Short mmCIF file of C-alpha atoms in Angstrom, two decimals:
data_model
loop_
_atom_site.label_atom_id
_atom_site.label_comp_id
_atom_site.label_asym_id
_atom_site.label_seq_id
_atom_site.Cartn_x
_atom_site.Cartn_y
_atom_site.Cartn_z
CA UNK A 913 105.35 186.62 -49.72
CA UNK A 914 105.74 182.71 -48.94
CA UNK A 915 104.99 182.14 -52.98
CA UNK A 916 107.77 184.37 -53.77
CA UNK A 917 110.43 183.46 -51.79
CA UNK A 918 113.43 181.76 -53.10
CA UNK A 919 114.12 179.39 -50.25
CA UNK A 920 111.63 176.52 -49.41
CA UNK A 921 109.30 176.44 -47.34
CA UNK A 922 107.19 173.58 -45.92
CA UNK A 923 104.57 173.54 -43.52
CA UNK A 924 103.87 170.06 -41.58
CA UNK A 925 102.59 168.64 -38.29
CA UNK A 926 104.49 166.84 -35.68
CA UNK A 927 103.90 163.44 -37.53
CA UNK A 928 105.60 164.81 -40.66
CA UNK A 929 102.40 165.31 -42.93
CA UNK A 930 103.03 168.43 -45.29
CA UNK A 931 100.34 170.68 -45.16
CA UNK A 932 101.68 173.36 -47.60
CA UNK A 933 104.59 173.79 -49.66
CA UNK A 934 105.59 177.29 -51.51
CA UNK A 935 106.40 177.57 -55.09
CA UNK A 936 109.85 177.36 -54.55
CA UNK A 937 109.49 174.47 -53.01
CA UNK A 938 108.00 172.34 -55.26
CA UNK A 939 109.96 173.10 -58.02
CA UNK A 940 113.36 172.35 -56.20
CA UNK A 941 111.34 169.29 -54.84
CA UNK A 942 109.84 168.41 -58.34
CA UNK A 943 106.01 168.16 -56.95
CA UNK A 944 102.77 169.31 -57.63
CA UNK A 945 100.97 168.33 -54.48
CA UNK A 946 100.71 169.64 -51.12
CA UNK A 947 99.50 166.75 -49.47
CA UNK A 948 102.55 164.31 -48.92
CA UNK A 949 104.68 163.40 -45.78
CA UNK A 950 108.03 164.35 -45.07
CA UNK A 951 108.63 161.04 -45.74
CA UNK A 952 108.56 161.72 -49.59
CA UNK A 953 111.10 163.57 -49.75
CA UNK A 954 113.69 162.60 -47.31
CA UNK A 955 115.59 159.02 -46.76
CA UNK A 956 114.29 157.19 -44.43
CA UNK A 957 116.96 156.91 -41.74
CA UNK A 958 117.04 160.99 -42.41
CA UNK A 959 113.29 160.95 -41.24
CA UNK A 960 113.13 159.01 -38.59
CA UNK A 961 116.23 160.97 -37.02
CA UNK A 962 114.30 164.48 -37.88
CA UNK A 963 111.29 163.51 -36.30
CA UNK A 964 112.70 162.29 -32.86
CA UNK A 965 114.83 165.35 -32.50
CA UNK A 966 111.56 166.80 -33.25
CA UNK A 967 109.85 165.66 -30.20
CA UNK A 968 112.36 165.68 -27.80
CA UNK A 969 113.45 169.28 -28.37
CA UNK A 970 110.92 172.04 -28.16
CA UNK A 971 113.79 174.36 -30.14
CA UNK A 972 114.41 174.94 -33.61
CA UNK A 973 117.39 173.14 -35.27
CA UNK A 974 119.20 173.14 -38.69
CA UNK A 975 121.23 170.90 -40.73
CA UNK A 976 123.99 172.55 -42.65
CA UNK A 977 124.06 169.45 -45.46
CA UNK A 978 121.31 167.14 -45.67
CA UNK A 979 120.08 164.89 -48.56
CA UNK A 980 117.18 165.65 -49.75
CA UNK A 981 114.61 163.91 -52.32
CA UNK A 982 113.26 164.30 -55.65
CA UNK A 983 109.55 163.10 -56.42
CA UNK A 984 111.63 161.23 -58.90
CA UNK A 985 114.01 159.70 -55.73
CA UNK A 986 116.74 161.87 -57.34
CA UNK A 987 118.78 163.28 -54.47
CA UNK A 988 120.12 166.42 -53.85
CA UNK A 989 122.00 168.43 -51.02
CA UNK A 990 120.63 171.17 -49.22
CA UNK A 991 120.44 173.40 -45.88
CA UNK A 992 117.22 173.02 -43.77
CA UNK A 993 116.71 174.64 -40.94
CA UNK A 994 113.38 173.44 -38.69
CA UNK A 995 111.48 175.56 -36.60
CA UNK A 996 107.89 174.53 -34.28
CA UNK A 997 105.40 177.42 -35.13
CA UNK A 998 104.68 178.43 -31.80
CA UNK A 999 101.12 179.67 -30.78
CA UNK A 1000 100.36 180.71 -26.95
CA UNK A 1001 98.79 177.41 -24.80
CA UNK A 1002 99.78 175.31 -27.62
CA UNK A 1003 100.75 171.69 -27.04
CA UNK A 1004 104.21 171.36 -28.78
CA UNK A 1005 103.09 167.89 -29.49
CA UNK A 1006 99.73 169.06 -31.02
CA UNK A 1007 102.41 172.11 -33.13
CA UNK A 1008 102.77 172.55 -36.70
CA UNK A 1009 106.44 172.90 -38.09
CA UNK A 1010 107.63 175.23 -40.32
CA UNK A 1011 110.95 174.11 -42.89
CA UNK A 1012 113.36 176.44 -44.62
CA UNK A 1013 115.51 174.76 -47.40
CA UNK A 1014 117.90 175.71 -50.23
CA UNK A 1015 119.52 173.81 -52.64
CA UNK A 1016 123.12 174.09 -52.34
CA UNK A 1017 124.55 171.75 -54.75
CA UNK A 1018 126.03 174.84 -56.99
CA UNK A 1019 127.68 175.98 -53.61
CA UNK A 1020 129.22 172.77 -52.85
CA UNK A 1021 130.51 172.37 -56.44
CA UNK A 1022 132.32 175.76 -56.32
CA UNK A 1023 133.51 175.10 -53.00
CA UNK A 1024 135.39 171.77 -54.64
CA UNK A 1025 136.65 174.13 -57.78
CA UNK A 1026 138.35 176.49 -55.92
CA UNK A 1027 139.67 174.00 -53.44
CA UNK A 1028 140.93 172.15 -56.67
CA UNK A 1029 142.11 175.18 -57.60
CA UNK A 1030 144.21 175.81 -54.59
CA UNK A 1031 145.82 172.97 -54.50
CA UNK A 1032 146.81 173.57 -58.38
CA UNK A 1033 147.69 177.23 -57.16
CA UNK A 1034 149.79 175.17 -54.12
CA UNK A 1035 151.67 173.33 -56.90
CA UNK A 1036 152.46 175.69 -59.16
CA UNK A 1037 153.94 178.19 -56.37
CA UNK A 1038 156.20 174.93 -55.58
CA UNK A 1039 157.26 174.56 -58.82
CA UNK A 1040 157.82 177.72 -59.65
CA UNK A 1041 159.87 178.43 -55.78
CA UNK A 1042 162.03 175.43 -57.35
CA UNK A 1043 162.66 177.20 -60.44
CA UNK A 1044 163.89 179.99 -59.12
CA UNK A 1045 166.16 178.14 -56.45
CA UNK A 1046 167.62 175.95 -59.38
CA UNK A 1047 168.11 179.50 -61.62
CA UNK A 1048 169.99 180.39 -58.42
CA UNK A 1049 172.26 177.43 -57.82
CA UNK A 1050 173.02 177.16 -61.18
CA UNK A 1051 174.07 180.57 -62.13
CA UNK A 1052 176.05 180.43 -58.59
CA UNK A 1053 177.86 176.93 -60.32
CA UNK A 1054 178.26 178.34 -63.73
CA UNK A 1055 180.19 181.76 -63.08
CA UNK A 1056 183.27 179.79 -61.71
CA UNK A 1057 182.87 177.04 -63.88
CA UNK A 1058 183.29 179.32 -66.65
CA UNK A 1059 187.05 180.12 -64.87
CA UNK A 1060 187.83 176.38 -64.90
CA UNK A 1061 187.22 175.85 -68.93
CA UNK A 1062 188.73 178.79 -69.61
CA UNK A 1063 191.84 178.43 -67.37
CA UNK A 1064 192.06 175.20 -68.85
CA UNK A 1065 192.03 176.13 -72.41
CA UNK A 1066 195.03 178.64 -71.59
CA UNK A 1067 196.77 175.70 -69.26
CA UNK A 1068 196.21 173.11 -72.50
CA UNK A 1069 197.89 175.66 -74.80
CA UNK A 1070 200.96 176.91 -72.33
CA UNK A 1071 201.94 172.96 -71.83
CA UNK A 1072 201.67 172.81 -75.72
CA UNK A 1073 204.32 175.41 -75.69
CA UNK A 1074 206.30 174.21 -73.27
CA UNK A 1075 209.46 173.09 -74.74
CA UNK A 1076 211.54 172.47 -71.22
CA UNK A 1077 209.04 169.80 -70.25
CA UNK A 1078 209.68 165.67 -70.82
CA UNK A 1079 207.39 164.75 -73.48
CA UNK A 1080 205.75 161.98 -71.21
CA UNK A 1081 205.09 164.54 -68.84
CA UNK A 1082 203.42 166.99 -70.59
CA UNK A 1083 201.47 164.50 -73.01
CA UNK A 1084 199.76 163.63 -69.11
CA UNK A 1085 199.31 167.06 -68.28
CA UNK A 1086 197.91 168.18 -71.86
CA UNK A 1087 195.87 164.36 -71.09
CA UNK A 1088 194.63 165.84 -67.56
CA UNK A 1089 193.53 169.58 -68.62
CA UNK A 1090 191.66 167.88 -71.53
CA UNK A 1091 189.38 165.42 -68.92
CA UNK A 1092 188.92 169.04 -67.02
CA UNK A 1093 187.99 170.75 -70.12
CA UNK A 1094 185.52 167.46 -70.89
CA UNK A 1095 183.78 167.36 -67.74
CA UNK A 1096 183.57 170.98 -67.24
CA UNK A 1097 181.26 171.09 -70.35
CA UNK A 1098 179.52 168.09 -69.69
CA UNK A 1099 179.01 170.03 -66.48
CA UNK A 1100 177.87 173.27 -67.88
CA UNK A 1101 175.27 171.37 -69.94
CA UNK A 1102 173.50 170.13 -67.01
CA UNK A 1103 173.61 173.49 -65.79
CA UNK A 1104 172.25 174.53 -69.08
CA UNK A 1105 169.86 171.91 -68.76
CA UNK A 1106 168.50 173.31 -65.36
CA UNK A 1107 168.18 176.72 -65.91
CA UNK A 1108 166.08 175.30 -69.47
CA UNK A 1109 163.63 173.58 -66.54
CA UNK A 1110 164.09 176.34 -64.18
CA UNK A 1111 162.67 179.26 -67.23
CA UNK A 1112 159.80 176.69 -67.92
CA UNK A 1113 158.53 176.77 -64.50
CA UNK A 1114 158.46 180.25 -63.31
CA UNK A 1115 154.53 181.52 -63.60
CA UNK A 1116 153.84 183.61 -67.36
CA UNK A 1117 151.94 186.66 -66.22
CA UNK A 1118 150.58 189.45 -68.03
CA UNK A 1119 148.13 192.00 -67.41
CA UNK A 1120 144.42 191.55 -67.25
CA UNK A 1121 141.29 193.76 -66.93
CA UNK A 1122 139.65 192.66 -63.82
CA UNK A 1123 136.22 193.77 -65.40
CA UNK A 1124 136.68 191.34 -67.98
CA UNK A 1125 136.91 188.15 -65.77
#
């Protein structure tokens, strides 16, 4: 059962000499030998920690990230949970301890993706809430503007028709309804221009089969 387990399992005394080590175990530890210390495969500062918990708690304990140690000093993170094998009028001093470990470095690596993907998913929801508050402001600027040019258009030709007018005077007002008529579609361009940004970040969706993914 040990042998076929896909967590690892040590077995080691209370001075941290490995006794056994299932199959799992060695490959995720890269060894071939059973007779090591704990020593081999964890840093040192790691160890020493570990082993004065160790006998100053007669409790198991666990580590949710911990680095662990290649026989090639490659390291790698993993769980480990510690546990004293307990056996009736035993000496917890004179105990053997049992470790569980898994490598979790493809957990931790997901965990970043999708946290890189939620802040991309963040971002995109921003930029696309902006688009659609620009669409909104601009089509709310561009209705009346579209009065004003037009209005002015029919006030530019009703002054050129004018005949009662002064010619000074209405050469100013046909000079005034043409600035109205030139910033009103410089204005409408930038609202053009907005609404061009605005389309470009709203999300594309389409369908997808689930199944598929």
């Amino acid at each position: 059962i040990l042998e076929s387990s896909q967590t690892g399992i040590i077995q080691m005394d209370h001075l941290g000499k490995i006794s056994y080590i299932n199959r799992a175990g060695k490959i995720s530890l890269q060894s071939n030998s059973d007779e090591c210390h704990i020593e081999d495969f964890l840093p040192t500062n790691d160890c020493q920690i570990i082993l004065e918990k160790l006998n100053a708690h007669n409790k198991s304990f666990s580590f949710e990230s911990l680095l662990l140690k290649k026989s090639n000093g490659e390291l790698f993170p993993a769980s480990l949970q510690i546990s004293p094998v307990i056996e009736p009028e035993s000496n917890f001093a004179n105990q053997d301890l049992v470790l569980l470990f898994q490598d979790i470095t493809e957990r931790l690596e997901l965990e970043k993706k999708l946290k890189e993907q939620q802040v991309i998913n963040i971002e995109t929801e921003k930029m696309a809430a902006l688009g659609r508050l620009l669409a909104g402001i601009a089509h709310e600027i561009k209705n009346p503007l579209n009065f004003i040019l037009n209005f002015s258009e029919l006030l530019k030709d009703k002054i050129k028709e004018e005949s009662q007018v002064e010619q000074g005077v209405k050469s100013e007002l046909l000079h005034l309804s043409q600035l109205i008529i030139e910033y009103g579609v410089r204005t409408n361009e930038i609202i053009n221009n907005m609404l061009f940004h605005a389309s470009n970040n709203q999300e594309d969706k389409e369908k997808v089969e689930l199944n598929n993914l």
